[in-house]
Structure formats: structure tokens, C-alpha cells
XYZ file of C-alpha atoms in Angstrom:
740
model
C -34.257 182.418 -36.152
C -33.962 179.764 -33.486
C -37.751 179.596 -33.156
C -38.084 179.288 -36.939
C -35.558 176.459 -37.083
C -37.399 174.682 -34.286
C -40.683 174.944 -36.193
C -39.072 173.703 -39.430
C -37.457 170.772 -37.619
C -40.690 169.858 -35.863
C -42.741 170.106 -39.060
C -40.214 168.095 -41.073
C -40.183 165.372 -38.451
C -43.958 165.161 -38.574
C -43.907 165.030 -42.389
C -41.309 162.288 -42.554
C -43.090 160.231 -39.942
C -46.339 160.655 -41.863
C -44.809 158.760 -44.767
C -44.624 155.686 -42.563
C -48.048 155.807 -40.940
C -50.965 153.799 -42.302
C -53.366 155.815 -44.410
C -50.849 157.810 -46.449
C -50.115 157.096 -50.107
C -49.839 160.573 -51.605
C -53.344 160.829 -53.024
C -53.217 164.610 -52.648
C -49.796 165.053 -54.191
C -49.602 167.004 -57.453
C -49.972 164.989 -60.658
C -47.344 166.955 -62.589
C -45.233 163.867 -63.176
C -48.229 162.076 -64.726
C -48.821 164.816 -67.298
C -46.883 166.235 -70.194
C -44.818 169.162 -68.898
C -46.072 172.624 -69.878
C -44.253 174.463 -72.637
C -44.550 177.467 -74.898
C -46.836 175.269 -77.030
C -49.168 174.192 -74.188
C -49.216 176.272 -71.025
C -49.478 175.234 -67.388
C -52.938 176.828 -67.333
C -54.188 174.381 -69.972
C -54.386 176.919 -72.800
C -52.558 176.797 -76.135
C -49.251 178.626 -75.743
C -47.921 181.547 -77.733
C -45.924 179.132 -79.899
C -48.728 176.625 -80.415
C -48.807 175.338 -83.982
C -50.842 172.900 -85.962
C -50.645 171.429 -89.439
C -53.304 171.889 -92.099
C -54.427 170.024 -95.210
C -56.829 171.140 -97.960
C -58.450 168.595 -100.265
C -60.010 168.551 -103.710
C -61.643 165.148 -104.228
C -63.481 163.492 -107.092
C -64.953 160.038 -106.533
C -67.528 157.744 -108.080
C -69.481 154.726 -106.855
C -70.052 151.653 -109.017
C -73.207 150.148 -107.573
C -72.776 146.847 -109.417
C -69.182 146.140 -108.401
C -69.330 147.912 -105.013
C -66.236 149.917 -105.775
C -65.306 153.527 -105.167
C -62.811 155.074 -107.572
C -61.232 158.293 -106.394
C -58.603 160.898 -107.059
C -57.623 163.738 -104.768
C -55.268 166.671 -104.638
C -53.922 167.491 -101.187
C -52.188 170.709 -100.222
C -50.331 170.119 -96.956
C -49.120 173.076 -94.886
C -46.118 172.562 -92.630
C -46.776 175.003 -89.792
C -44.402 173.174 -87.457
C -40.925 174.473 -86.618
C -39.465 171.288 -88.135
C -38.391 170.197 -91.607
C -40.146 167.055 -92.833
C -38.617 164.473 -95.152
C -41.717 162.274 -95.371
C -45.446 162.357 -94.730
C -47.831 159.854 -93.142
C -51.431 159.386 -94.265
C -54.274 157.204 -93.022
C -55.816 154.528 -95.236
C -58.105 152.949 -92.647
C -60.090 150.879 -95.158
C -57.253 148.364 -95.055
C -58.454 147.256 -91.629
C -61.200 145.362 -93.458
C -58.732 143.056 -95.154
C -58.515 139.520 -93.872
C -55.824 139.070 -91.268
C -56.453 142.328 -89.458
C -58.043 142.316 -86.026
C -61.777 141.845 -86.487
C -63.001 140.900 -82.999
C -64.547 137.646 -84.176
C -63.238 135.924 -81.063
C -65.324 138.085 -78.748
C -68.369 136.043 -79.737
C -66.683 132.904 -78.468
C -64.778 130.171 -80.267
C -66.022 127.047 -82.018
C -68.772 125.251 -80.107
C -70.970 122.189 -80.582
C -73.332 124.436 -82.507
C -72.320 127.754 -84.030
C -74.187 129.990 -86.449
C -72.849 130.602 -89.922
C -72.545 134.333 -89.189
C -70.527 133.692 -86.027
C -68.240 131.420 -88.036
C -67.861 134.170 -90.636
C -66.876 136.590 -87.875
C -64.482 134.036 -86.405
C -62.368 132.926 -89.373
C -63.959 134.564 -92.447
C -64.286 131.434 -94.613
C -66.139 133.478 -97.247
C -63.602 136.115 -98.154
C -64.378 139.284 -100.080
C -62.404 142.166 -101.578
C -61.629 144.897 -99.054
C -59.279 147.767 -98.396
C -57.652 150.504 -100.435
C -55.558 149.997 -103.567
C -53.225 152.940 -104.157
C -52.899 153.384 -107.919
C -50.568 156.371 -108.088
C -49.112 159.239 -106.061
C -47.670 162.216 -107.911
C -46.208 165.579 -107.021
C -47.460 168.861 -108.438
C -44.955 168.436 -111.279
C -46.597 165.175 -112.337
C -43.656 163.038 -111.218
C -44.304 159.907 -109.202
C -43.578 160.043 -105.471
C -42.187 157.049 -103.615
C -44.548 155.539 -101.088
C -44.804 152.598 -98.721
C -48.024 151.064 -97.387
C -47.878 149.920 -93.775
C -51.302 148.339 -93.300
C -53.589 151.281 -92.419
C -50.846 153.892 -92.781
C -49.262 155.273 -95.944
C -45.803 156.862 -96.026
C -44.846 159.263 -98.807
C -41.151 160.027 -99.206
C -40.576 163.625 -100.270
C -38.037 164.465 -102.973
C -36.762 167.339 -100.825
C -37.288 168.625 -97.308
C -40.575 170.337 -96.598
C -39.305 173.183 -94.466
C -41.157 175.071 -91.759
C -43.677 177.464 -93.295
C -43.745 175.698 -96.663
C -46.538 173.680 -98.249
C -46.629 170.849 -100.746
C -49.289 169.766 -103.228
C -49.594 166.181 -104.437
C -52.263 163.925 -105.896
C -53.390 160.369 -105.175
C -55.500 157.972 -107.211
C -57.007 155.010 -105.404
C -59.764 152.421 -105.351
C -61.793 151.247 -102.365
C -63.733 148.017 -102.179
C -67.023 148.848 -100.490
C -67.858 145.980 -98.134
C -71.123 144.470 -96.945
C -71.421 145.725 -93.381
C -73.184 142.551 -92.278
C -70.105 140.392 -92.867
C -67.892 141.574 -90.016
C -68.087 143.217 -86.615
C -67.627 146.916 -85.855
C -68.194 147.942 -89.463
C -68.332 151.721 -89.532
C -68.669 152.002 -93.292
C -69.730 150.019 -96.338
C -73.163 149.212 -97.696
C -76.357 147.776 -96.281
C -78.236 145.491 -98.658
C -82.050 145.417 -98.983
C -83.081 142.321 -100.983
C -86.717 143.391 -101.484
C -85.839 145.596 -104.466
C -82.146 144.766 -104.756
C -81.169 148.113 -103.245
C -78.336 149.387 -101.092
C -77.601 152.222 -98.739
C -73.968 153.229 -99.093
C -72.299 154.687 -95.988
C -68.848 156.019 -96.804
C -66.581 156.975 -93.935
C -62.754 157.177 -93.876
C -63.001 156.470 -97.581
C -60.060 158.494 -98.909
C -56.358 158.793 -97.965
C -56.168 161.475 -95.236
C -53.264 163.231 -93.590
C -52.228 161.887 -90.209
C -51.650 164.323 -87.369
C -48.169 165.684 -86.740
C -47.982 167.649 -83.491
C -45.759 168.992 -80.725
C -46.203 166.140 -78.227
C -45.664 162.997 -80.291
C -44.622 163.960 -83.806
C -46.499 161.786 -86.296
C -49.544 159.937 -85.000
C -48.478 156.459 -86.039
C -50.881 154.115 -84.293
C -52.543 151.627 -86.621
C -56.321 151.699 -86.973
C -57.701 148.677 -85.110
C -61.386 149.688 -85.179
C -61.679 150.832 -81.533
C -59.332 153.819 -81.414
C -60.790 155.983 -84.137
C -59.250 159.012 -85.792
C -56.698 161.795 -85.446
C -56.909 164.249 -88.332
C -55.901 167.740 -89.443
C -58.309 170.556 -90.272
C -58.735 171.933 -93.761
C -61.137 172.927 -96.531
C -62.734 170.341 -98.821
C -64.190 170.520 -102.315
C -65.788 167.162 -103.058
C -67.506 165.837 -106.185
C -69.372 162.544 -105.840
C -70.667 160.744 -108.912
C -73.414 158.257 -108.055
C -76.346 156.529 -109.806
C -78.716 159.103 -111.249
C -81.619 158.310 -108.913
C -79.537 158.320 -105.715
C -79.892 161.005 -103.060
C -76.645 161.973 -101.332
C -76.234 163.297 -97.797
C -72.754 164.623 -97.174
C -70.471 166.780 -95.093
C -70.704 170.431 -96.134
C -72.935 172.605 -98.260
C -74.438 171.193 -101.430
C -73.240 173.686 -104.039
C -75.072 172.441 -107.138
C -78.665 171.956 -105.972
C -80.071 172.904 -109.362
C -78.171 170.055 -111.049
C -79.172 167.240 -108.680
C -82.510 168.222 -107.107
C -85.864 168.686 -108.793
C -87.584 172.057 -108.636
C -90.091 170.632 -106.160
C -87.289 169.405 -103.915
C -85.515 172.765 -104.101
C -88.703 174.646 -103.241
C -89.321 172.395 -100.255
C -85.739 172.812 -99.084
C -86.021 176.592 -99.272
C -89.224 176.482 -97.219
C -87.551 174.234 -94.660
C -84.765 176.784 -94.292
C -87.361 179.195 -92.885
C -89.286 176.663 -90.812
C -88.151 176.739 -87.168
C -91.089 174.990 -85.499
C -92.079 172.270 -87.949
C -89.947 169.820 -89.883
C -90.701 169.484 -93.567
C -90.247 166.706 -96.101
C -87.856 167.358 -98.959
C -88.529 163.828 -100.207
C -91.734 162.269 -98.873
C -92.121 158.602 -97.873
C -94.357 158.006 -100.888
C -91.781 159.486 -103.261
C -88.964 157.438 -101.734
C -90.965 154.210 -101.966
C -91.641 154.896 -105.628
C -88.035 155.850 -106.326
C -86.563 152.633 -104.935
C -88.651 150.441 -107.239
C -86.899 151.517 -110.431
C -83.247 152.021 -111.290
C -81.998 154.589 -113.749
C -78.923 153.881 -115.810
C -77.289 157.310 -115.747
C -75.247 159.149 -113.116
C -75.278 162.484 -111.317
C -72.459 164.384 -109.673
C -73.153 165.968 -106.288
C -70.802 168.749 -105.219
C -70.112 169.693 -101.617
C -67.891 172.297 -99.987
C -66.854 172.063 -96.342
C -64.651 174.583 -94.595
C -62.453 174.065 -91.559
C -63.327 170.420 -90.970
C -61.114 167.457 -90.232
C -62.949 164.904 -92.368
C -65.815 164.357 -94.797
C -68.266 161.463 -95.138
C -71.386 160.757 -97.159
C -74.330 158.416 -97.630
C -75.928 157.557 -100.961
C -79.092 155.648 -101.856
C -82.272 155.799 -103.933
C -84.210 154.698 -100.839
C -83.897 157.915 -98.839
C -86.750 159.857 -97.314
C -85.464 163.338 -96.447
C -86.844 165.755 -93.848
C -85.445 168.960 -92.353
C -86.004 171.833 -89.934
C -84.138 175.087 -89.309
C -82.533 175.567 -85.891
C -81.830 179.106 -84.733
C -78.757 179.511 -82.528
C -77.483 182.841 -81.192
C -74.807 183.119 -83.899
C -75.844 180.624 -86.566
C -78.835 179.050 -88.276
C -78.397 175.337 -88.902
C -80.362 172.917 -91.050
C -81.110 169.795 -88.993
C -81.846 166.988 -91.449
C -82.522 163.261 -91.539
C -82.198 160.721 -94.351
C -83.728 157.276 -93.890
C -85.277 154.391 -95.837
C -88.912 153.398 -95.441
C -87.748 150.719 -92.999
C -87.263 153.560 -90.496
C -90.890 154.672 -90.587
C -92.612 156.024 -88.616
C -90.205 156.461 -85.715
C -87.474 158.181 -87.726
C -89.889 160.875 -88.851
C -91.012 161.294 -85.255
C -87.660 161.347 -83.492
C -84.547 161.794 -85.644
C -84.587 165.423 -86.767
C -86.014 166.520 -83.433
C -83.160 164.714 -81.688
C -80.659 166.551 -83.890
C -82.327 169.839 -82.923
C -82.202 169.097 -79.189
C -78.516 168.201 -79.375
C -77.666 171.352 -81.320
C -79.320 173.550 -78.722
C -77.981 171.934 -75.539
C -74.424 171.403 -76.755
C -74.242 174.937 -78.151
C -75.321 176.393 -74.828
C -72.783 174.290 -72.915
C -69.796 175.006 -75.202
C -70.059 177.203 -78.310
C -72.603 177.594 -81.067
C -72.533 174.886 -83.692
C -70.571 176.593 -86.491
C -71.482 174.521 -89.552
C -74.452 174.944 -91.932
C -75.957 171.437 -91.619
C -76.276 168.619 -89.078
C -77.406 165.332 -90.612
C -78.633 162.020 -89.194
C -78.671 159.018 -91.552
C -80.401 155.771 -90.638
C -78.627 152.457 -90.867
C -78.446 149.275 -88.811
C -76.280 148.158 -85.907
C -74.105 151.239 -85.625
C -73.709 154.767 -84.384
C -70.872 156.566 -86.137
C -69.959 160.221 -86.338
C -68.303 162.492 -88.877
C -68.321 166.273 -89.323
C -71.883 167.451 -90.025
C -73.162 163.894 -90.598
C -73.672 160.737 -88.561
C -74.835 157.193 -89.291
C -77.310 155.979 -86.674
C -78.998 152.660 -85.999
C -82.451 151.919 -84.656
C -85.547 150.796 -86.543
C -89.051 149.519 -85.873
C -90.103 145.988 -86.725
C -91.652 145.074 -90.067
C -95.049 146.334 -88.861
C -93.589 149.723 -87.971
C -93.788 149.091 -84.237
C -90.991 149.890 -81.803
C -90.760 149.466 -78.050
C -90.361 152.476 -75.805
C -86.923 151.222 -74.819
C -85.807 150.855 -78.430
C -87.190 154.312 -79.267
C -85.211 155.822 -76.405
C -82.085 153.952 -77.451
C -82.394 155.118 -81.043
C -82.945 158.757 -80.080
C -80.132 158.598 -77.568
C -77.789 157.305 -80.263
C -78.743 160.158 -82.601
C -78.096 162.774 -79.913
C -74.778 161.156 -79.044
C -73.510 160.991 -82.600
C -74.598 164.534 -83.421
C -72.828 165.615 -80.245
C -69.577 164.275 -81.603
C -69.490 167.342 -83.848
C -68.143 169.137 -80.782
C -65.963 166.308 -79.433
C -63.811 165.411 -81.390
C -64.791 166.991 -84.718
C -64.098 170.538 -83.500
C -62.374 170.071 -80.136
C -60.142 167.658 -81.970
C -58.547 165.293 -79.477
C -56.662 162.182 -80.571
C -59.272 159.410 -80.689
C -56.682 156.871 -81.756
C -54.886 157.361 -78.436
C -57.490 158.594 -75.938
C -60.985 157.352 -76.701
C -62.342 158.753 -73.442
C -61.470 162.350 -74.388
C -64.166 162.452 -77.032
C -66.502 159.651 -75.956
C -66.489 160.627 -72.299
C -66.942 164.367 -72.791
C -69.532 163.785 -75.486
C -71.468 161.303 -73.362
C -71.437 163.826 -70.516
C -73.303 166.379 -72.659
C -75.356 163.662 -74.356
C -76.692 162.567 -70.934
C -77.254 166.193 -69.972
C -79.346 166.600 -73.135
C -81.458 163.590 -72.177
C -81.918 164.871 -68.626
C -82.926 168.369 -69.757
C -84.917 167.682 -72.939
C -86.260 164.178 -72.224
C -86.820 164.305 -68.437
C -89.118 161.283 -68.432
C -86.374 159.100 -69.882
C -83.548 157.642 -67.858
C -80.105 159.182 -68.069
C -76.758 158.356 -66.505
C -76.139 159.295 -62.879
C -73.148 158.418 -60.659
C -74.771 155.298 -59.216
C -74.902 153.753 -62.709
C -71.133 153.200 -62.753
C -71.183 151.179 -59.499
C -71.569 147.707 -61.087
C -68.570 148.367 -63.324
C -66.413 149.671 -60.479
C -67.296 146.614 -58.404
C -65.807 144.413 -61.129
C -62.708 142.253 -60.952
C -59.719 144.493 -60.262
C -57.568 142.060 -62.254
C -59.319 143.045 -65.491
C -60.307 146.651 -64.814
C -58.160 149.317 -66.423
C -57.890 153.035 -65.641
C -59.607 155.572 -67.872
C -56.112 156.707 -68.878
C -55.681 153.610 -71.024
C -55.006 153.857 -74.733
C -58.077 153.304 -76.873
C -57.215 149.884 -78.263
C -55.957 148.434 -74.989
C -59.187 147.959 -73.063
C -61.461 144.952 -73.189
C -64.214 145.280 -75.781
C -67.016 144.526 -73.326
C -65.890 147.024 -70.699
C -64.669 149.920 -72.831
C -68.195 151.374 -72.916
C -68.232 151.698 -69.143
C -64.604 152.787 -68.892
C -64.324 155.254 -71.774
C -67.921 156.528 -72.021
C -69.709 156.167 -68.700
C -66.946 156.571 -66.110
C -65.627 159.894 -67.520
C -69.257 161.062 -67.725
C -69.826 160.271 -64.057
C -66.549 161.954 -63.189
C -67.624 165.179 -64.891
C -71.062 164.933 -63.304
C -69.491 164.672 -59.837
C -67.306 167.694 -60.549
C -70.298 169.701 -61.734
C -72.869 168.642 -59.182
C -70.892 167.836 -56.042
C -67.216 168.786 -56.010
C -66.936 172.135 -57.825
C -70.527 173.239 -58.395
C -72.465 173.974 -61.565
C -71.612 177.642 -61.965
C -67.835 177.294 -61.774
C -67.711 173.978 -63.588
C -69.832 175.185 -66.507
C -67.587 178.221 -66.948
C -64.442 176.081 -66.916
C -65.874 173.424 -69.254
C -66.932 176.075 -71.736
C -63.469 177.623 -71.427
C -61.867 174.298 -72.347
C -64.138 173.891 -75.382
C -63.430 177.405 -76.635
C -59.693 177.286 -75.958
C -59.325 174.113 -77.966
C -61.901 174.343 -80.755
C -60.231 173.610 -84.090
C -57.141 172.495 -82.151
C -55.673 169.269 -80.743
C -55.937 169.053 -76.929
C -54.362 166.351 -74.781
C -55.615 165.086 -71.387
C -53.260 167.457 -69.576
C -54.875 170.420 -71.354
C -58.316 169.372 -70.108
C -57.191 168.741 -66.530
C -55.278 172.009 -66.303
C -58.076 174.064 -67.835
C -60.653 172.695 -65.392
C -58.375 173.631 -62.499
C -57.539 176.986 -64.054
C -61.163 177.873 -64.692
C -62.431 176.875 -61.248
C -59.456 177.893 -59.066
C -59.760 174.442 -57.518
C -56.989 171.938 -56.893
C -58.408 168.814 -58.521
C -55.201 166.788 -58.789
C -56.494 164.355 -56.165
C -59.627 163.773 -58.245
C -57.906 163.363 -61.610
C -55.314 161.057 -60.089
C -57.851 158.767 -58.461
C -60.650 158.769 -61.022
C -58.636 158.741 -64.242
C -55.377 157.016 -63.330
C -56.555 154.222 -60.990
C -59.327 151.639 -60.667
C -59.951 152.342 -56.996
C -63.553 152.597 -55.831
C -65.664 154.916 -53.715
C -66.551 153.105 -50.491
C -66.944 155.331 -47.461
C -67.958 153.581 -44.265
C -69.671 155.274 -41.347
C -67.591 153.223 -38.922
C -68.469 154.752 -35.558
C -70.835 157.331 -34.091
C -70.621 158.888 -30.616
C -73.066 161.287 -29.018
C -71.989 163.759 -26.336
C -73.735 166.353 -24.198
C -72.346 168.919 -21.795
C -72.974 168.259 -18.118
C -75.151 170.958 -16.607
C -73.663 172.856 -13.581
C -75.221 172.278 -10.162
C -76.307 175.179 -7.984
C -73.270 174.520 -5.732
C -70.750 176.157 -8.090
C -68.052 176.333 -5.406
C -67.822 172.544 -5.208
C -67.876 172.485 -9.028
C -70.127 169.475 -8.837
C -72.032 168.793 -12.013
C -75.035 166.762 -12.970
C -76.013 165.376 -16.336
C -77.238 162.401 -18.254
C -74.662 159.742 -17.541
C -75.998 157.131 -19.970
C -73.771 156.304 -22.922
C -74.388 154.993 -26.369
C -74.102 151.275 -25.828
C -73.206 150.555 -29.418
C -71.549 152.271 -32.360
C -72.174 152.027 -36.071
C -70.566 148.618 -36.163
C -72.898 145.764 -36.939
C -75.816 145.005 -34.643
C -74.140 146.099 -31.420
C -76.105 148.284 -29.036
C -79.254 150.309 -29.472
C -78.023 153.228 -31.532
C -79.074 156.513 -29.931
C -81.519 154.924 -27.489
C -79.078 154.922 -24.555
C -78.672 158.671 -24.752
C -75.572 160.867 -24.880
C -72.267 160.473 -23.133
C -71.792 163.419 -20.764
C -68.617 165.473 -20.688
C -67.283 168.225 -18.466
C -65.980 171.530 -19.757
C -62.885 172.645 -17.886
C -61.610 176.229 -17.966
C -58.512 176.801 -20.108
C -55.431 177.542 -17.985
C -53.342 180.602 -18.687
C -50.567 178.328 -19.903
C -52.891 176.961 -22.551
C -52.995 180.340 -24.249
C -49.224 180.580 -24.590
C -48.270 184.226 -25.068
C -51.754 185.333 -26.124
C -53.337 187.729 -23.627
C -56.958 187.465 -24.762
C -59.214 184.898 -23.056
C -62.353 183.005 -24.022
C -65.530 183.895 -22.175
C -66.012 180.668 -20.247
C -69.605 181.501 -19.390
C -70.491 182.242 -22.991
C -68.809 179.035 -24.093
C -70.884 177.013 -21.605
C -74.009 178.871 -22.648
C -73.444 178.099 -26.311
C -72.999 174.393 -25.564
C -75.765 174.014 -23.023
C -78.578 171.767 -24.197
C -76.977 171.108 -27.547
C -75.832 167.844 -29.066
C -72.311 166.934 -30.114
C -71.757 164.044 -32.517
C -68.447 162.455 -33.381
C -68.320 160.450 -36.623
C -65.533 158.107 -37.581
C -65.321 157.666 -41.380
C -63.275 155.044 -43.169
C -62.160 155.117 -46.796
C -62.452 151.436 -47.679
C -62.461 151.824 -51.469
C -59.316 153.902 -51.875
C -60.751 156.883 -53.773
C -60.848 160.046 -51.713
C -64.116 161.900 -52.147
C -66.234 164.505 -50.397
C -68.435 163.148 -47.629
C -72.141 163.953 -47.881
C -73.965 163.532 -44.556
C -77.718 163.522 -44.119
C -78.845 164.184 -40.548
C -82.393 163.204 -39.581
C -83.626 164.918 -36.413
C -86.119 163.816 -33.801
C -88.634 166.393 -35.042
C -88.613 164.781 -38.511
C -86.565 167.463 -40.265
C -83.432 166.703 -42.250
C -80.173 168.506 -42.937
C -77.564 167.702 -45.611
C -73.980 168.641 -44.903
C -70.999 168.145 -47.218
C -67.402 167.812 -46.148
C -64.723 168.452 -48.802
C -62.448 165.690 -50.016
C -59.556 167.487 -48.364
C -60.605 166.053 -44.983
C -58.637 162.950 -46.068
C -55.364 164.818 -46.640
C -53.635 163.794 -43.413
C -55.075 160.305 -43.234
C -56.456 158.863 -46.459
C -57.879 155.805 -44.706
C -59.710 157.138 -41.663
C -60.905 160.472 -40.273
C -62.953 161.537 -37.277
C -65.070 164.671 -37.449
C -67.063 166.365 -34.676
C -70.315 168.309 -35.151
C -72.368 170.587 -32.920
C -76.127 170.313 -33.502
C -79.059 172.237 -32.085
C -81.409 169.252 -32.229
C -81.258 165.598 -31.333
C -80.378 163.256 -34.182
C -82.209 159.980 -34.738
C -80.337 158.712 -37.814
C -77.349 159.485 -40.001
C -76.809 158.464 -43.637
C -73.800 158.953 -45.858
C -74.751 160.135 -49.370
C -78.311 158.764 -49.353
C -79.073 160.340 -52.745
C -76.058 158.645 -54.318
C -74.386 161.707 -55.733
C -71.203 159.634 -55.491
C -70.840 156.057 -56.782
C -70.372 154.347 -53.416
C -70.046 150.614 -54.094
C -71.346 149.523 -50.682
C -74.373 151.276 -49.225
C -74.797 148.832 -46.351
C -72.243 150.556 -44.127
C -73.486 154.097 -44.820
C -76.296 154.114 -42.216
C -76.547 154.638 -38.467
C -78.202 153.161 -36.486
C -77.554 149.858 -38.204
C -80.935 148.404 -37.299
C -82.420 150.741 -39.894
C -80.050 149.386 -42.477
C -82.377 147.084 -44.373
C -85.205 149.594 -44.831
C -82.909 152.503 -45.607
C -80.721 150.434 -47.923
C -83.722 149.342 -49.967
C -84.954 152.941 -50.110
C -81.576 154.130 -51.422
C -81.475 151.430 -54.080
C -84.856 152.552 -55.409
C -83.814 156.203 -55.802
């Protein structure tokens, strides 16, 4: 007992003193206090708990578009299921169209204020001198008994007061009638919906997203999701089944979420025959509406209407596009458990590049994402062409990118367009199925989606560039006064850096986990586990972090804390290098005299001092271990064997400094005198006892001529200049690394 108390006292003293030494700030402490505590709803392993619950809402919607007045008139019946353990006295719904009304945040100021010369469009963005109707007008809300329900509009949120408590396990059915003013997308920034006008034949492409009152999320961690829609933080929605009827001009073609259930009423026999052939075509896309037919169709306008009917099951939203200008092509994609129709709708202005790239891009995304997570479960995946946007909804996305008026497009623009299509189709997984709260945590869907989007580019378009860790370096080198952590709410980051912070930085973080920290095999298993645990559910950041640790059996708290909760950088300096060699014994063993190379390294890794390795190693003597050194152990090292194992070998001592703050693994490339190379990786845990500086010693068979830290830039080190030894090779090596 006395010995145990002595050990405890000694250890405690060391621990307490460590709190005061430079280089300790708790980077390896657990992040429990930064996360929501586990519960019976969400477990400590990151999985949904045995008591996990989630609300549901089913919709029956009828809506019509007036092409002349740019209005959408709608009525819907919502059945809301209270699966929570709580009684509810009111409901909250989203009416995001109200963000388009004057007075809401519109980001006009990001283009700069009034100047000596300012374009009319910039002035429109800035103060909106030409106003236009916008938003949602609620016309009535009634219960299933036909009686009016009290409601209050709070900008982009709608509160309905219930006549009696909606108890746990009960459901309520009510109906809403409303009108939306469909806006010209060119008249304000960040327009995700509205119409695009084509003056040549006085035509429009209508893109309708968040176009109907939708239930807000009510969950176990924050109750009602009550953040206003401010354009950046997108949506948080409940799953349900939808039956939708859309009445549009007779010659319009509609692309929408779900299965088209009345093909015979809205498509010609020729179109139906082509569609049926496309459903069996897995290697060649087919036109349902050819370019020639679309060009002819847009030149005349019919006066009647048609009603298109769609059914979508277990989705959190529906959207649609409508126009007489659409070309339509499709191909069938065979997945292990599902066959999906990949389809594209685009005006002639998209030719020829949209025929060449869009549907194929949808196909590539379906295959890669399905392999990485779970098979795409829905019947269709649609890409619709528009301008200046990439916007996702279940089964359908609106994607920008077009050639010039002569049909020509640069390679860069082609890559950007295809990349956008892949990204927006990928959103079907994050957040349309793995349904995180976009309104609160943009990075949870944008970051995870971009991670797989970039993986798709790397695997299916290997000749194109894709994101790697070094690409985040310019952002991380930015002004620390303006940088924000990834764990920043969606609307609270700067517009011009949110792309790097919410898309690219989480992507690089996941790439480092997969390629460097955890390894592909374990990471891929854990990432797939997260996707499958939380499909059709509402995960939070803590659920992702815990699942990745659970699935890899790896303590990653240090990584999540540094990468997601701080703006620290990766900057590892190779601060000092020493070279040692054992003195060789002389023949006169009795005098224990030794000989050896007595030259020392005259300089270290610092600056231009010395000649690197040219002065040779520093000799050292190996003394036998005294009996007292073994304590109470009776076994002894074989001193001769020890000397034999060290004889003629090289010992290198490296001092590493963490100048950026983020603890990371250390990747060392050794270049030997015979021209061969060796890459060695030290785990991040080497920084546990001193987060600022560590010294590590290595035994090598061969003589080293140069050392480089992470020369292939698997980590986003912000300063490569101090990663090389000897320093006189710095310029050449630094330039080589920058080119990689």
C-alpha cells in the first residue's frame, strides 16, 4: 500500500506540474463538455438510442402556376404525427419564400456600397429601388373539421395554435391555402427559386423550391427548430409521403420529386415509348424530348393546362421545374438493390455540353455515393439546368453552367458545371436522407457531401483536379481575427469564406482521417456506419464524431477539437537534427579505450548554420548498465549483442516544433545516401506530453542525406520552408513540393 501511495503521489505531482509547463493546453483532453451529453435518445456510441423518436408529416398538395402573373396558387392537407413524448399546444411551419420580401437580408452589401460608378444591377442588389411582389400570402388555415385555426406569421416561420393539446402518439390533420409570388431570379442574390426569363421567345423556366408551407423540425435536442431562414443556413425538415398535383401550361414539361403517376395524361405516346426504352438502357442515354422537338415547342404557346401528378415516399421535401423549353434525356443506372433513372432537363441554351455531361455526371454520383454509404433508394435522380446556382432537393437539383451563344465552353467551365451536378446530386444523401439540420450546421451536409463529391471526381474524372489537403492552406493562413471554426452556425460566417470553412475544410478533415490518421479500411467502415445509422433520421455533430470513433476504435477527440472547434493551423517545424554513431571498441578492451569519428554536425536545421550532414556524426559511448539500474529485475541485457546491433548504424535525433497549434501526425521522408527513400509516420499522440515541442530518436541502417516533413502534403502545413533538412536544399525542395 505504501508503494502504491508513493506512486500515486509522484504521478499526481507530475500531472499538476505539467499544467504549468509550456506546451500544455489540454489538446488531448476529452471533448465531452463540447458535445451534447448522451441519452436514451442518442447514445454515447453515436447511434440512435432505444428511445429515439422523430416527428413525421404527410402532405397532399395541389398547386397551379399562372405564367402571366408569375403566381403559384396552392392548397395542401398536412397530417402531422406527434411521435415525441411531449404534448404540443402549437406547431411551427416554414414559409421561406418570405425571405424574398424587401427588408430581409439579401446580401446586397457584399458587392460593395455606393461608388463613383455602380451598375444598375448592383444598385438593385443594394437597396432594391425597383420593388416586386414576393413571399407567401397565407389565405386560410383550417382543421379537419373545417374550422379556422389561429395562426401568426413571424417572417419565414408560421405558428399555428392548436385548439387542444396534441398528445404523444396522436396526429392532427389540417389544411392551408396560400399564394406565392414567383420572383425573377436575376433581381437578387442567392436566389434558390423563382423563374429565369428568356426574351428570345418570351419564355421562362420555373424553378420551384421551398414553395409550400412545410413542417419545421421538433426534436429531442432543441425542441422546435426556430431559426429564421436567411438564405445561407438552409433547411431542417421532417420526413413523410407526398401526393402532389401540379397544374401548368399545357405545353410545359415538368420535372419533379417522385414518380410521375399519370404519364398517359401528360406525355405523348412517342415520349412514353422513349421513356420505357430508356428504363432498359444502362449504357446509352436516350432522348425523351429531342433538341429539335424542344426548339419547336418553345416557339408556340398553347392556351390550355395540364396537371402532372407525382408521388414521393419517405422524403423531407419536394421541388419541381416547369418549362416548354426542356430537352429531356435519361439513362438507367443499376445499383445492387435498386435501379434508378438518371435524367436531365435543359433548354437549348445548354447544348451541347448538357447532353454530353449532365446525365453522365448524375450516373457517376449515384454509383460512387452508393458504394460509400448506401444504395440510392429513390426511383429517379434529376438534374435541371439553370443559371448562377446549384441547389438540391430530394430526387432533383437545379444546376448552373452553360456554353456561350456559339455552344462553346472552356474546359474549366465544363469541369465546374459537371462538378456542380455531382455535388448537388450528392446532396440526396446529405442532407436529404441523412437529414442533419442545415439551418444550424451547414458543414454537416456541405462538408460531408463535398468529401464524397471530391472522391467522385478523383475516382471517375482522374484527369480533373480535385480537393486535397494542401488546397485549404491559403484559407487557414488567413487573418485569425476573421476566421471562424467549422463549428459555427450556418448564418454566422462571412459569405466569402463560408465555402472554405463549411465545404472545403470539413472535406480536408475527412480526407486526413481516411488517408493519414485512421486509414481507408477503418474509416470507410465507420463512415458507412454513420450514414446507415442516421439515414431517414436527424443526426447532430456529436452523433457523427462519436460514430467515427466508435467505428474505428480510435480516440479522435484531439482531432475533432482542433479541426472543428478552433482556427489553429498545421505548422510543424523540423527545428533541429542531430546525427550520432557508436564509437567502435579498440583492441585494448581492458583499457576500455574507444575510437570513432569525432566530427560533429556543425549546424542544425536552423537557418543557414553549418553544413548539414557534411561534418559527419557525433560519436557516443555505450556504457554497461549497472545492477542498480535494473532495480529488482534479475534479467540482464546482452551488452555484446546490444553493441553489435548498434555497430555501424546511424542514430538520428529530430526536434519537432508545433508552431501552428494543431496537433497532427508527423510524416517523415528519409532520403539515404544510396538514393533510396523511406516514409515513416508518427502518430499525433507524440504531442500528448508536450504539445509544442517533441524530440524523437531513430535508428537507421543507412546514412541519411536529407529529411523532409510531409513532402507529399498529406497534411495542410501552412509553412513548408521549415520542413526540410539540410536547409541549403530548402529552395529546390520547397519549389518541388509546391508543384506536387
